[in-house]
CSV table of C-alpha atoms in Angstrom, one decimal:
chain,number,residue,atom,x,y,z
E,1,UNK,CA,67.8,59.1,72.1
E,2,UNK,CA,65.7,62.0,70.9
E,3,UNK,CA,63.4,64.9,72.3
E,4,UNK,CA,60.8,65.1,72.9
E,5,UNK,CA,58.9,65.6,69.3
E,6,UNK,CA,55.9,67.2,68.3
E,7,UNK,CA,52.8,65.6,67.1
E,8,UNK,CA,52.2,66.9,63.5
E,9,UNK,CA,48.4,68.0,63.2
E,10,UNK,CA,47.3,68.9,66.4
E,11,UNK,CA,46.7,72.4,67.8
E,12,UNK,CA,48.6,73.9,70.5
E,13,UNK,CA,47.6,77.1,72.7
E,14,UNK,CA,49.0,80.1,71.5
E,15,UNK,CA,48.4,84.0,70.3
E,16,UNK,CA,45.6,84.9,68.1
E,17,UNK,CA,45.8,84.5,64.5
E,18,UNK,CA,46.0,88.3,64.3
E,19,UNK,CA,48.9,88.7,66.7
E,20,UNK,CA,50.4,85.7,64.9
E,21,UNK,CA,50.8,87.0,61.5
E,22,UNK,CA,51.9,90.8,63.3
E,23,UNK,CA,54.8,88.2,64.7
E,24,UNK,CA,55.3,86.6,61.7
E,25,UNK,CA,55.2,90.3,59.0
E,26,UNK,CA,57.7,91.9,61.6
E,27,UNK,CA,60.4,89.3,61.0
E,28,UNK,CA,60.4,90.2,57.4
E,29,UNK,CA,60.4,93.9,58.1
E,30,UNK,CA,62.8,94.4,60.8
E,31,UNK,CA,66.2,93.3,61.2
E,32,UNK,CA,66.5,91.0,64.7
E,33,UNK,CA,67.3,92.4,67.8
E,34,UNK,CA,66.3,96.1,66.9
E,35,UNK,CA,66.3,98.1,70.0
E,36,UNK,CA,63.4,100.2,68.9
E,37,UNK,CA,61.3,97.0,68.0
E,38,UNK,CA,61.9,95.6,70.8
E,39,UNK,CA,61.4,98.8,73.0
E,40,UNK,CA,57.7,99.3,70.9
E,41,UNK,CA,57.1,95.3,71.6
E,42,UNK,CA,57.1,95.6,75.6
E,43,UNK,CA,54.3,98.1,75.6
E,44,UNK,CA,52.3,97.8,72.4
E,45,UNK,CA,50.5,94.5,71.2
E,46,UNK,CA,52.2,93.2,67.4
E,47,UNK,CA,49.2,93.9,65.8
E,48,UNK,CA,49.1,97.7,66.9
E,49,UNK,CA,52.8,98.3,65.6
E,50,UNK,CA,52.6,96.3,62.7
E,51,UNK,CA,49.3,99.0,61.9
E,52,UNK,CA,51.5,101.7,63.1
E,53,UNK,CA,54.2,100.7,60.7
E,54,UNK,CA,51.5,100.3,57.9
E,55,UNK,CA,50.1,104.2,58.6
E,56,UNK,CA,53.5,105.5,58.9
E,57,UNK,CA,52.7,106.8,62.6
E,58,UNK,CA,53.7,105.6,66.3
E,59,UNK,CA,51.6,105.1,69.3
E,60,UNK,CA,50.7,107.7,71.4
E,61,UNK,CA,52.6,110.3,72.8
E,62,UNK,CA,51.3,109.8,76.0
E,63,UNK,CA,51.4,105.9,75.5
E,64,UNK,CA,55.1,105.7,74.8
E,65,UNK,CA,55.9,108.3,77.2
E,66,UNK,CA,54.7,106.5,80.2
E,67,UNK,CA,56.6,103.2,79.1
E,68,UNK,CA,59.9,102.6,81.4
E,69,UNK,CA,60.5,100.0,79.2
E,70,UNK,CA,61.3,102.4,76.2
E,71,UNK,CA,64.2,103.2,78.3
E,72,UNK,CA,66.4,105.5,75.7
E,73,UNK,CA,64.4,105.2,73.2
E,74,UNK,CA,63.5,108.8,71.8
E,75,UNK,CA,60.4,109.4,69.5
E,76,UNK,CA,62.6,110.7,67.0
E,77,UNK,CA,64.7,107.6,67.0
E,78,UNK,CA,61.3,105.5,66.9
E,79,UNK,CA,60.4,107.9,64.1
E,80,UNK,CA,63.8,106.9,61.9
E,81,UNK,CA,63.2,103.5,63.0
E,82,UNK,CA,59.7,103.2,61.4
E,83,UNK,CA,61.1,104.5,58.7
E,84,UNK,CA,63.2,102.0,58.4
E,85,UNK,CA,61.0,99.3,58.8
E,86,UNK,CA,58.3,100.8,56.2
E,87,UNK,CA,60.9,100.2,53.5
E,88,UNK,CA,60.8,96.9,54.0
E,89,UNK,CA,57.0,97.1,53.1
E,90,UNK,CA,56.3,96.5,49.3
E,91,UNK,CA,58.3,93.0,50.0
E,92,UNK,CA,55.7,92.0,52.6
E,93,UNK,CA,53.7,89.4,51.7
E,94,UNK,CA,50.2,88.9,51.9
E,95,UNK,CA,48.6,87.6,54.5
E,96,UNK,CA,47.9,84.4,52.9
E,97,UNK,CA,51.8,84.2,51.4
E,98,UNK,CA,53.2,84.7,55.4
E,99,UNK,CA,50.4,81.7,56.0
E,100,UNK,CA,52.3,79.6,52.5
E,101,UNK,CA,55.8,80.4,54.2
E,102,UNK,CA,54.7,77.5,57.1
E,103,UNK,CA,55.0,74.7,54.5
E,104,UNK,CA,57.5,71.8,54.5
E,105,UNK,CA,57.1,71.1,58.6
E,106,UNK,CA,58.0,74.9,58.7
E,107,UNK,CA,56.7,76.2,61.6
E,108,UNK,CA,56.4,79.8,63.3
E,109,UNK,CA,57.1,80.1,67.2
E,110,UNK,CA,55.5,83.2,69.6
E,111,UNK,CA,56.5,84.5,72.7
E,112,UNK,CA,52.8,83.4,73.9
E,113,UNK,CA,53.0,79.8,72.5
E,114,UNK,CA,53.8,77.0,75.1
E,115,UNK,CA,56.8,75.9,73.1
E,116,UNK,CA,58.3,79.3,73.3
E,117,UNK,CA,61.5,79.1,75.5
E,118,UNK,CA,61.4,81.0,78.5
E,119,UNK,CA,65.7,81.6,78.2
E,120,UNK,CA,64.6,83.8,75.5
E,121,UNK,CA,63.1,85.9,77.6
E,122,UNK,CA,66.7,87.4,78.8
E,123,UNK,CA,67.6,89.3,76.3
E,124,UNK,CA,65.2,91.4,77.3
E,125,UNK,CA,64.3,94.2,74.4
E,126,UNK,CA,66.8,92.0,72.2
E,127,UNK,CA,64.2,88.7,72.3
E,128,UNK,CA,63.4,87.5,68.9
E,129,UNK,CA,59.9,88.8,67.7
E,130,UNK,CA,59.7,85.0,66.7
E,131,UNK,CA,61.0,82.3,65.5
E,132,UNK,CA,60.5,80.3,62.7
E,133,UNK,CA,61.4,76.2,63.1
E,134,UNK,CA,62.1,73.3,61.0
E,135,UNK,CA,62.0,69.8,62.8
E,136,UNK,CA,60.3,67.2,64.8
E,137,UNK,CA,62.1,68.5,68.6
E,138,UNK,CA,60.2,70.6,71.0
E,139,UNK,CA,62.1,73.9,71.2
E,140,UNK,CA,61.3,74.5,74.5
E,141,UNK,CA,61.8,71.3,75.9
E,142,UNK,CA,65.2,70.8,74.6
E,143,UNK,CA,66.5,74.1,76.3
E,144,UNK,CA,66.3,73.0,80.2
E,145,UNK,CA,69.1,70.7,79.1
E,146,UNK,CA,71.0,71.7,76.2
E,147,UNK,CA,74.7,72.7,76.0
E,148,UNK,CA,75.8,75.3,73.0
E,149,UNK,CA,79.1,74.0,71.5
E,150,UNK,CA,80.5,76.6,68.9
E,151,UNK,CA,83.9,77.5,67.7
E,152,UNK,CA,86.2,78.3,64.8
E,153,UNK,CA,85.2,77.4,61.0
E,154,UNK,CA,88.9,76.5,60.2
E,155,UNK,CA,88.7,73.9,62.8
E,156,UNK,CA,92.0,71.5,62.9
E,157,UNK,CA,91.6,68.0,63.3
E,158,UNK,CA,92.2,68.4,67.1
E,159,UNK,CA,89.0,70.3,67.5
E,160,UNK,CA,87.0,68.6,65.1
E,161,UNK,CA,87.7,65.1,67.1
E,162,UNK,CA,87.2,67.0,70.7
E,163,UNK,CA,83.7,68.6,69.4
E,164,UNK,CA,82.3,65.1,68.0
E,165,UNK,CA,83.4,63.2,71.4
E,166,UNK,CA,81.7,65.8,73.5
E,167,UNK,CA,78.6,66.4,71.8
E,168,UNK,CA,78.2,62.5,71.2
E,169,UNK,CA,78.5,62.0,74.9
E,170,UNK,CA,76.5,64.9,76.3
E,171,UNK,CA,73.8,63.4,73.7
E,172,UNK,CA,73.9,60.0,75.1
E,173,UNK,CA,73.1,61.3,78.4
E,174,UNK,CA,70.2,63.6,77.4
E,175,UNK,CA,71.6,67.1,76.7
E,176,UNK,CA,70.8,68.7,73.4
E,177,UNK,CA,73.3,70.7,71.6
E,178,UNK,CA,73.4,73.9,69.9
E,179,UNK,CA,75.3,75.2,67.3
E,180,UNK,CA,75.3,77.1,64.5
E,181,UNK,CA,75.2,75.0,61.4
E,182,UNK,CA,78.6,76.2,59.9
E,183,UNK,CA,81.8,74.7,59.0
E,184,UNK,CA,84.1,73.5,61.1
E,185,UNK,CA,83.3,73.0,65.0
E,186,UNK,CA,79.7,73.4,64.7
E,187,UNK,CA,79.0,70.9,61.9
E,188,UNK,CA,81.8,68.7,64.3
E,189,UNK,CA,79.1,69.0,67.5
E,190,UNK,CA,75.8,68.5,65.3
E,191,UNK,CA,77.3,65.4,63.5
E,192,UNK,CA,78.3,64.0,66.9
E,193,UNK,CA,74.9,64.3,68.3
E,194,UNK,CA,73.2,62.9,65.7
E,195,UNK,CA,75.6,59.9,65.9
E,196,UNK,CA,74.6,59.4,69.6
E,197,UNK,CA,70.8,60.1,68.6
E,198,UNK,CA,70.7,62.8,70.9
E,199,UNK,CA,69.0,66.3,70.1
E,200,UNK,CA,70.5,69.0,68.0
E,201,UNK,CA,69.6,72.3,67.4
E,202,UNK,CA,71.1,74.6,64.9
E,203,UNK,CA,70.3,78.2,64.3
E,204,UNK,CA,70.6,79.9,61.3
E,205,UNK,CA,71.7,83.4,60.3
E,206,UNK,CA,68.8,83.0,57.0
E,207,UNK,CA,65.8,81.5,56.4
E,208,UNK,CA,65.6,77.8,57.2
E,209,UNK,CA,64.7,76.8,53.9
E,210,UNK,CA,67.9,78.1,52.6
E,211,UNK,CA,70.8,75.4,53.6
E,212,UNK,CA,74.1,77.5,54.0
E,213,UNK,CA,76.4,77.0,54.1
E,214,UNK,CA,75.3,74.7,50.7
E,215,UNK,CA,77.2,71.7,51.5
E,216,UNK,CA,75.6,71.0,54.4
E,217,UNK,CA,72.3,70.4,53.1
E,218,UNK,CA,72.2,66.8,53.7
E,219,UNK,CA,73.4,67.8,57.8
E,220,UNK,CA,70.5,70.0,57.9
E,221,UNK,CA,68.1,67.4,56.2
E,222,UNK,CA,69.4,65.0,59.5
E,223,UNK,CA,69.2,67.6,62.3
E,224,UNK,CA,65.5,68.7,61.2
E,225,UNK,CA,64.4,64.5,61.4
E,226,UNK,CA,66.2,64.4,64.9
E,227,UNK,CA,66.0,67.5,66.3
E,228,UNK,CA,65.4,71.1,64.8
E,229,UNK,CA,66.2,73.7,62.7
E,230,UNK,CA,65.5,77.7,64.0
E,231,UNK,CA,65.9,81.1,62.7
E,232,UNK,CA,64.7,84.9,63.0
E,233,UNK,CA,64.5,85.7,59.5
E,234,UNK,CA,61.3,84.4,57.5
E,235,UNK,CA,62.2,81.9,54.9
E,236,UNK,CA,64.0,82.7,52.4
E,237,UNK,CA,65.9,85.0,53.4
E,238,UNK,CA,69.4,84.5,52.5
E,239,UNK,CA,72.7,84.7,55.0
E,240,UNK,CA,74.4,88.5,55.7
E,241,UNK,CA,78.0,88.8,57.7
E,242,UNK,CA,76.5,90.7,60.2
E,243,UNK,CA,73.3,88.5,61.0
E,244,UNK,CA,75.9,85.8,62.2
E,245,UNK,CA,77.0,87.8,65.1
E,246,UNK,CA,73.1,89.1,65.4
E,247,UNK,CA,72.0,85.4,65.9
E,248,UNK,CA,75.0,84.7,68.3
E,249,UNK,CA,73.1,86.1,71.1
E,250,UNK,CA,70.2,83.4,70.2
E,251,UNK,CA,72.8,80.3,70.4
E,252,UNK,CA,74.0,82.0,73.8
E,253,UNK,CA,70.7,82.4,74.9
E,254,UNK,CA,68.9,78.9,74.3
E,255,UNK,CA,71.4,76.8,76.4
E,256,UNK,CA,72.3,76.6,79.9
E,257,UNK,CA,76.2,77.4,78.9
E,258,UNK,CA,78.3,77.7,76.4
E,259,UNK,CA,81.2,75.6,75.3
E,260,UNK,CA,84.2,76.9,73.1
E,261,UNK,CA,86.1,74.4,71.4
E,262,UNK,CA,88.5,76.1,69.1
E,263,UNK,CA,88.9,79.4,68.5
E,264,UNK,CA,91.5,82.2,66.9
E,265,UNK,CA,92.0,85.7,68.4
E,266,UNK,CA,89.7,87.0,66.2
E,267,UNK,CA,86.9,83.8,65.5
E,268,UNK,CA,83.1,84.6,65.8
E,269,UNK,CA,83.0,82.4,68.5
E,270,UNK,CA,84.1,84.9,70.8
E,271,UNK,CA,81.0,87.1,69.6
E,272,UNK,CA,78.8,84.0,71.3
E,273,UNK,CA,81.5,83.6,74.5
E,274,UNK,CA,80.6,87.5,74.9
E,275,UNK,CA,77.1,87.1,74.5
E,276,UNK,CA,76.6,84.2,77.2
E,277,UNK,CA,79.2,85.8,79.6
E,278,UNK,CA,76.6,89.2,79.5
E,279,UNK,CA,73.5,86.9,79.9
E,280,UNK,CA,75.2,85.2,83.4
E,281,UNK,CA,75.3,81.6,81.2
E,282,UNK,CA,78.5,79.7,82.3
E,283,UNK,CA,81.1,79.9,80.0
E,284,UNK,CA,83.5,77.0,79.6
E,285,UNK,CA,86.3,76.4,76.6
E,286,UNK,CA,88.1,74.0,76.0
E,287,UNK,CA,91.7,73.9,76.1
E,288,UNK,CA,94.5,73.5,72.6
E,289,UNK,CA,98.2,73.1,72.3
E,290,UNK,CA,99.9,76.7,73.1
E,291,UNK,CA,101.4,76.8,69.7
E,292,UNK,CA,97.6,76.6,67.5
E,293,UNK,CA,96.8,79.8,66.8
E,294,UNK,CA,92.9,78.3,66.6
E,295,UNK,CA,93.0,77.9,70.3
E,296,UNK,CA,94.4,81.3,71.3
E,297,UNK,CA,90.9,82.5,71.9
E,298,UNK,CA,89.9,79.6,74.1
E,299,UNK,CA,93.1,80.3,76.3
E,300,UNK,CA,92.4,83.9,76.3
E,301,UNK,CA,88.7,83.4,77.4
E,302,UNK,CA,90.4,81.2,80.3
E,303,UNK,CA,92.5,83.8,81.5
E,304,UNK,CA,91.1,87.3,81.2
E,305,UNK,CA,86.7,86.1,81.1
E,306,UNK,CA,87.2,83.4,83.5
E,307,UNK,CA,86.0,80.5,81.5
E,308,UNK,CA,86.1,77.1,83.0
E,309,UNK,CA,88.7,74.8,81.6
E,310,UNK,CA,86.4,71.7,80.4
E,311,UNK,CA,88.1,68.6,78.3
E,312,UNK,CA,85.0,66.3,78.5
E,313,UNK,CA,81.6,66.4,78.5
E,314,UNK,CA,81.5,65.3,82.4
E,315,UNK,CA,83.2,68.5,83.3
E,316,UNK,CA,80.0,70.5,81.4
E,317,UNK,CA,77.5,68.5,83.5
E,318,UNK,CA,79.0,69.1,86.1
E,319,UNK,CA,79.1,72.7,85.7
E,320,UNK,CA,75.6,72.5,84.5
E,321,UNK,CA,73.5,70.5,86.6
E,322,UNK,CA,72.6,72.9,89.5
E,323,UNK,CA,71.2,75.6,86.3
E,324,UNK,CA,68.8,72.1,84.8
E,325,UNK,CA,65.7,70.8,85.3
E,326,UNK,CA,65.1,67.8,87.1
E,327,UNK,CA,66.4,64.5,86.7
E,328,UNK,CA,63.4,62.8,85.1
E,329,UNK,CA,62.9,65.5,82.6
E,330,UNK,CA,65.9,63.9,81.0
E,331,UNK,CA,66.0,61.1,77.9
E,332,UNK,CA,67.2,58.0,79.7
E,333,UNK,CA,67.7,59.3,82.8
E,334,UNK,CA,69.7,62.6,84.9
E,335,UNK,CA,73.1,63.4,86.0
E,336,UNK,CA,75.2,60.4,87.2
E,337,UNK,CA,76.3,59.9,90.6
E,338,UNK,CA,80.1,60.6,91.4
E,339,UNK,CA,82.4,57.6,91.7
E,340,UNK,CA,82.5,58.4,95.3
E,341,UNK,CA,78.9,58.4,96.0
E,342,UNK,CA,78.5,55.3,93.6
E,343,UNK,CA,81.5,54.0,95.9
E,344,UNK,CA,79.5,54.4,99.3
E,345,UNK,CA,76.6,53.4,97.9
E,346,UNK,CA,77.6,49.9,96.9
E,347,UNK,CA,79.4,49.4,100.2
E,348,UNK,CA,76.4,50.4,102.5
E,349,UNK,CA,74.7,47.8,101.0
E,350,UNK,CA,77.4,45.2,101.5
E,351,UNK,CA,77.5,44.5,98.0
E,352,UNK,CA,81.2,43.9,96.1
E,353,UNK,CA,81.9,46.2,92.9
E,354,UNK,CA,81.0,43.5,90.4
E,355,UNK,CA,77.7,42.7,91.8
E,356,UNK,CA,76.9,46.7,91.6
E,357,UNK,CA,74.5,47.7,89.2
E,358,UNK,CA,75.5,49.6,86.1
E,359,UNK,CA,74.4,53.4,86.7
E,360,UNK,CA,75.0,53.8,82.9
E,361,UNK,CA,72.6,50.8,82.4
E,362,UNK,CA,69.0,52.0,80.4
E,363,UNK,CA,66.8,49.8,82.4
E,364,UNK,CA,67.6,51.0,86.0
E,365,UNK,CA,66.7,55.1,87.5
E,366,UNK,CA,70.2,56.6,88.7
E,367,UNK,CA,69.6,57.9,92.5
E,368,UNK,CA,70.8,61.4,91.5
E,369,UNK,CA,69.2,65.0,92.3
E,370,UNK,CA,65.9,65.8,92.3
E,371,UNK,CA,65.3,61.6,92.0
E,372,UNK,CA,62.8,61.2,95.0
E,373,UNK,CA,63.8,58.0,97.1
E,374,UNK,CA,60.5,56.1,95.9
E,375,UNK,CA,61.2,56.6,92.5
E,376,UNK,CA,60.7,53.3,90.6
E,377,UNK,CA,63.0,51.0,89.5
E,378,UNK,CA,62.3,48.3,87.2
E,379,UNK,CA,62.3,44.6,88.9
E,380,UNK,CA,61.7,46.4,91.8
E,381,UNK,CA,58.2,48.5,92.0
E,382,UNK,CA,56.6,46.3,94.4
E,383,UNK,CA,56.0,49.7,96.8
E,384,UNK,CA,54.8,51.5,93.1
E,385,UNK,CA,52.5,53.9,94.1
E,386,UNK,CA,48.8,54.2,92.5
E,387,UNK,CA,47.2,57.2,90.3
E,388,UNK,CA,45.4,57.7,94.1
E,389,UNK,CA,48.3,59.0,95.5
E,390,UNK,CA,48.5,61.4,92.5
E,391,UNK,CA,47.8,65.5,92.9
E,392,UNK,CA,44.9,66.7,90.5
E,393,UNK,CA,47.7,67.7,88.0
E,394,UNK,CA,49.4,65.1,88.0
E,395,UNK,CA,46.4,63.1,87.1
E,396,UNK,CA,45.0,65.1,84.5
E,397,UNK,CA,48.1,65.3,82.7
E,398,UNK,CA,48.3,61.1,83.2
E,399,UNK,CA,44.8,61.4,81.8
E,400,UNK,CA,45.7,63.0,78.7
E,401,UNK,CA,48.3,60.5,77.4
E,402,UNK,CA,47.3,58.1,74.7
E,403,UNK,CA,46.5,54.7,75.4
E,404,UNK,CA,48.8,53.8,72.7
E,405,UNK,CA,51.9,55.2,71.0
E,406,UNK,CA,53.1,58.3,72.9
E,407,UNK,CA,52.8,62.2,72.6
E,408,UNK,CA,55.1,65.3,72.8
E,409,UNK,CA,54.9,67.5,75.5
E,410,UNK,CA,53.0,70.5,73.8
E,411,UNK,CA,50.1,68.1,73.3
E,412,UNK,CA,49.9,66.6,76.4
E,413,UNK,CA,49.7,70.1,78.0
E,414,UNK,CA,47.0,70.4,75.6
E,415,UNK,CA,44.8,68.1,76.1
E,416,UNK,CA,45.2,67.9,80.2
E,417,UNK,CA,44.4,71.8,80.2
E,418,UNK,CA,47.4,72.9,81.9
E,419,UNK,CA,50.5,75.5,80.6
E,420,UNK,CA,53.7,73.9,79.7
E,421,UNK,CA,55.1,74.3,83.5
E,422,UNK,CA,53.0,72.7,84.7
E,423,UNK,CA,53.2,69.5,82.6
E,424,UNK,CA,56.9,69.4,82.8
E,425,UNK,CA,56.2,69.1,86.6
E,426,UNK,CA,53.7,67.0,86.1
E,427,UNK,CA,55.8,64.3,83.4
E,428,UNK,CA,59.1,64.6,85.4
E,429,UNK,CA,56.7,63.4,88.7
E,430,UNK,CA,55.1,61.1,86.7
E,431,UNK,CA,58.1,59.3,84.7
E,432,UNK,CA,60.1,58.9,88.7
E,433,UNK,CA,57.0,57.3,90.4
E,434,UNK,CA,57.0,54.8,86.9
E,435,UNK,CA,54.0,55.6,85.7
E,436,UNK,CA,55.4,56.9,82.0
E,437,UNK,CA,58.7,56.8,80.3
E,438,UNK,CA,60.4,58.4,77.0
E,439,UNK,CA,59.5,57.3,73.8
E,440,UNK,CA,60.0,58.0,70.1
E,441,UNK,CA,57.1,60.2,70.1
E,442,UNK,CA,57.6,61.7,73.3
E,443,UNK,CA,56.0,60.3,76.2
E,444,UNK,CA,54.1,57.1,76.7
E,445,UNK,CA,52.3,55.0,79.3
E,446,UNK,CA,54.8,53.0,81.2
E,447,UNK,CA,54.1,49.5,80.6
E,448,UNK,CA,54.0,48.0,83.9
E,449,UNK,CA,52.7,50.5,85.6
E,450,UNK,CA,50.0,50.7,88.0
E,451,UNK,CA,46.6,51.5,87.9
């Protein structure tokens, strides 16, 4: 089960090149999540404070001055912080070597493309100038649904097992994980999505053409062919001590909540627990015997930051669900019904337990939230209705997927002429009513469906 990918070749709306390559020279002059950056950012365009940093001068007085956004930001601390940056200058490449650094399905992501993630958007004056990606997923459509799974690089065995099981299982029923690469409990929750062929995102505190930790190059060779690779810094750039805690708030930040597996008094982990519990993400951890030191942080979380106790990946779900998109936005389906609700189900129908069918089962639509009560299910689309019934939207976007093979979700928005809201409407309406499904690629024309 993967996301949904992106078509290699095609274009896809975004900034102009100009305010592309600002994005794309401030990530290797600035340090992520500068204040100041971030403060010049809300009111200036890139292009005008990469000039500004180029002249050695800031914006106008009366410019900056009128900007609530700047908040505390003094011109004299804007005036250290350019500074700062301009020494960062004779490194800079040219504009054609920031152009050679997308090589290698290396990609850069903006704040105005359609595959930036909205969740980014929270940090406010901490958001990432950009990002730069490695891998086949949509960034933005793995989000809605993803889970971050992090904890201690001296994992023990214990947390190791309980971070494969719940990643492999949140990735069988269409949530993508996020982690950070490293030893441990992150390489624990990539490796178990992968097994289950879900979605797995890892973000990187260096360049993601720089595998670190070095021994899991061959992990980050599998996560960018099944999902994706992401970092701040330009590539290159090689890891620092304190750009793991700075990319933290990124892992917190992409997922709907954050899961802590394992982790000491003291783990990094903690750093990411902090950052989701300040964003308003739900925060759950995951319980360890009283006497393992690696699990004093997750009890600690539990009692003092109110973390919910989770021990499978049904308990995450369920703490999840209400913050996701809609059911059919989901690989193979949405959330599961409860036992009881399966229970009643089957009985108001008269039918026994055995004759029930399998809600788990690929080739049926679970009648979960969001899941309107025509929503097709194979053997049994006799009421199925027609592109008529569809709204001009809806249509369009139907319109714009090819006859044959599928496409990812950036391309279908596209080529129907709509932004990326709109078509994630638009393909979670169409895949309930049976009109598409998931596919390798993406999406694709359902079959059976009707004309």
């Amino acid at each position: 089960m993967s996301g949904a990918p992106r078509s290699p070749g095609l274009p896809s709306p975004g900034p102009s090149g100009e305010v592309r390559l600002a994005r794309a020279a401030l990530t290797y002059l600035a340090e992520p999540g500068d204040p100041a950056l971030g403060a010049l950012l809300a009111v200036c365009d890139p292009a005008e404070v990469l000039a500004a940093i180029k002249a050695d001068t800031l914006p106008e007085v009366s410019q900056l001055g009128s900007a609530s956004q700047l908040g505390s930001a003094s011109r004299a601390a804007l005036g250290r912080a350019l500074a700062r940056w301009r020494v960062r200058l004779p490194k800079l490449p040219a504009g054609a070597g920031i152009a050679d650094a997308s090589r290698d399905g290396i990609r850069l992501v903006c704040p105005e493309d359609a595959e930036w993630p909205g969740a980014l958007d929270q940090l406010g004056l901490a958001r990432p100038y950009a990002l730069w990606l490695r891998g086949n997923a949509d960034l933005r459509f793995a989000c809605p649904r993803s889970v971050s799974v992090v904890g201690s690089r001296a994992a023990t065995s214990y947390g190791a097992h309980v971070a494969g099981e719940i990643a492999a299982d949140l990735g069988e029923r269409g949530w993508a994980v996020v982690s950070g690469g490293a030893y441990g409990i992150d390489a624990a929750a990539h490796r178990g999505a992968l097994a289950a062929e879900g979605v797995t995102i890892a973000v990187l505190a260096c360049g993601v053409d720089y595998p670190y930790p070095a021994g899991h190059a061959d992990l980050f060779a599998a996560i960018c062919a099944q999902g994706l690779v992401v970092s701040e810094w330009p590539p290159g750039s090689r890891p620092a001590r304190t750009r793991f805690l700075t990319r933290n708030r990124v892992i917190a930040a992409l997922a709907c909540g954050t899961v802590i597996v394992e982790a000491g008094e003291r783990s990094g982990a903690l750093n990411t627990a902090r950052h989701a519990a300040d964003l308003g993400k739900p925060l759950m951890a995951v319980p360890g015997p009283v006497t393992s030191a690696q699990s004093a942080g997750c009890h600690r979380i539990i009692r003092e930051w109110s973390a919910t106790c989770v021990t499978r990946a049904a308990d995450i779900i369920e703490m999840l669900s209400p913050l996701s998109v809609p059911d059919p936005l989901a690989p193979g389906g949405g959330p599961q019904p409860s036992a009881g609700a399966a229970h009643a189900s089957v009985s108001s129908a008269g039918a026994s337990s055995a004759g029930a069918p399998d809600a788990h089962a690929p080739d049926t639509w679970p009648r979960g939230r969001g899941t309107p009560s025509h929503a097709v299910v194979l053997g049994q689309d006799d009421d199925a209705p027609c592109r008529d019934d569809l709204d001009a939207d809806c249509a369009r976007v139907l319109d714009a997927l090819p006859t044959r093979g599928g496409a990812g979700t950036s391309t279908v928005a596209v080529e129907a002429g709509v932004d990326l809201d709109t078509v994630l409407r638009c393909l979670g309406q169409l895949a309930s009513l049976g009109f598409i499904e998931r596919c390798d690629r993406g999406w694709r024309l359902r079959r059976h469906s009707r004309s």
